[in-house]
Coordinates of C-alpha atoms in Angstrom, one line a residue:
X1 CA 6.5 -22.3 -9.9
X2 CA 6.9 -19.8 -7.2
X3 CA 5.7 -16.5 -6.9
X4 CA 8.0 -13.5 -7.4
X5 CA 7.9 -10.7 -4.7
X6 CA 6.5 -7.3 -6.4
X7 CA 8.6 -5.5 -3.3
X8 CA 11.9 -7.3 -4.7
X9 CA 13.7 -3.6 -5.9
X10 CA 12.4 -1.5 -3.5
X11 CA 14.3 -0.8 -0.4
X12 CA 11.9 0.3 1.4
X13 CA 9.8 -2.7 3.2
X14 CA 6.8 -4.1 2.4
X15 CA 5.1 -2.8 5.4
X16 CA 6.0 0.4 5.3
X17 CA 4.8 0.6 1.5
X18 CA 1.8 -1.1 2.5
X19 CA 1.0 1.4 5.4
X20 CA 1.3 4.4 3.3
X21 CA -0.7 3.2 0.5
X22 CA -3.4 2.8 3.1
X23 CA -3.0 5.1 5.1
X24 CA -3.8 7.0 1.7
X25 CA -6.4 5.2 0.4
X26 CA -8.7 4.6 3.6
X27 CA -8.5 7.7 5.3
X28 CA -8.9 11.5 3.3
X29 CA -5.6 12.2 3.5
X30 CA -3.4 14.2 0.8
X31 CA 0.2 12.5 0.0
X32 CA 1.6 15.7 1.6
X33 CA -0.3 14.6 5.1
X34 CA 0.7 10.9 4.3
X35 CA 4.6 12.2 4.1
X36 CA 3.9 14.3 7.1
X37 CA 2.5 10.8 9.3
X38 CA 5.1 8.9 8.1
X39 CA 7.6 11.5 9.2
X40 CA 6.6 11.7 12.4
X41 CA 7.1 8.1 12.8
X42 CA 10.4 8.5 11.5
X43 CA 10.2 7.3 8.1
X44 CA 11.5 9.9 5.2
X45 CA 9.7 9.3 1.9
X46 CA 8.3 12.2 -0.4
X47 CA 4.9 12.4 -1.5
X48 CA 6.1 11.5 -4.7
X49 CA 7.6 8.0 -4.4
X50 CA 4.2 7.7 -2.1
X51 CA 2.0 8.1 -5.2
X52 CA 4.4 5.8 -7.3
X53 CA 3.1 3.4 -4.6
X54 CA 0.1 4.2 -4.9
X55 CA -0.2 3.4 -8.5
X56 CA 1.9 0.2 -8.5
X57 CA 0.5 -1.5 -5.9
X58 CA -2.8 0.5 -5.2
X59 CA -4.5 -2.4 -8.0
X60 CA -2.9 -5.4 -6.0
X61 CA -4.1 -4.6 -2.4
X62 CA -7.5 -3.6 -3.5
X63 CA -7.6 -7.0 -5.2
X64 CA -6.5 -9.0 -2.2
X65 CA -9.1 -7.0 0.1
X66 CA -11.8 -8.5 -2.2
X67 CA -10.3 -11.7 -2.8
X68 CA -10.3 -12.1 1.0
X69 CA -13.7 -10.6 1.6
X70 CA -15.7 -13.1 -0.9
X71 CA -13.5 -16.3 1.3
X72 CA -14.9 -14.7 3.9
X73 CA -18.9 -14.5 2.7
X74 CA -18.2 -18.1 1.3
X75 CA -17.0 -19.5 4.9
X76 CA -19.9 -17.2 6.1
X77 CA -23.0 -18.9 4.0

């Protein structure tokens, strides 16, 4: 069975998504100051369509973070 993409509507790429959702979670940074950076790199999104990131796929990074930091304190010990 293969795994559906959860980027497959969006038009925007999964990178981009994926940088402003962390660019909001990791640093203290309002949406407004996440639109502004992403503006400046030339990338138009409101802060609104960057919190709809953040609550659809805020849940599946954060899981993959600590999926990837118990592999690594298993390879570790």
């Amino acid at each position: 069975m293969t795994k559906r993409s959860p980027f497959k509507y969006f038009k925007t790429s999964p990178e981009i998504i994926r940088l402003a959702v962390m660019l909001y979670v990791r640093f203290p940074l309002s949406l407004r100051n996440v639109e502004d950076l992403l503006h400046e790199r030339g990338i138009d999104v409101s802060h609104e369509t960057i919190r709809f990131w953040w609550n659809r796929f805020g849940p599946m990074f954060a899981s993959e973070i600590r999926r990837r930091r118990v592999q690594q304190l298993r390879a570790f010990s």
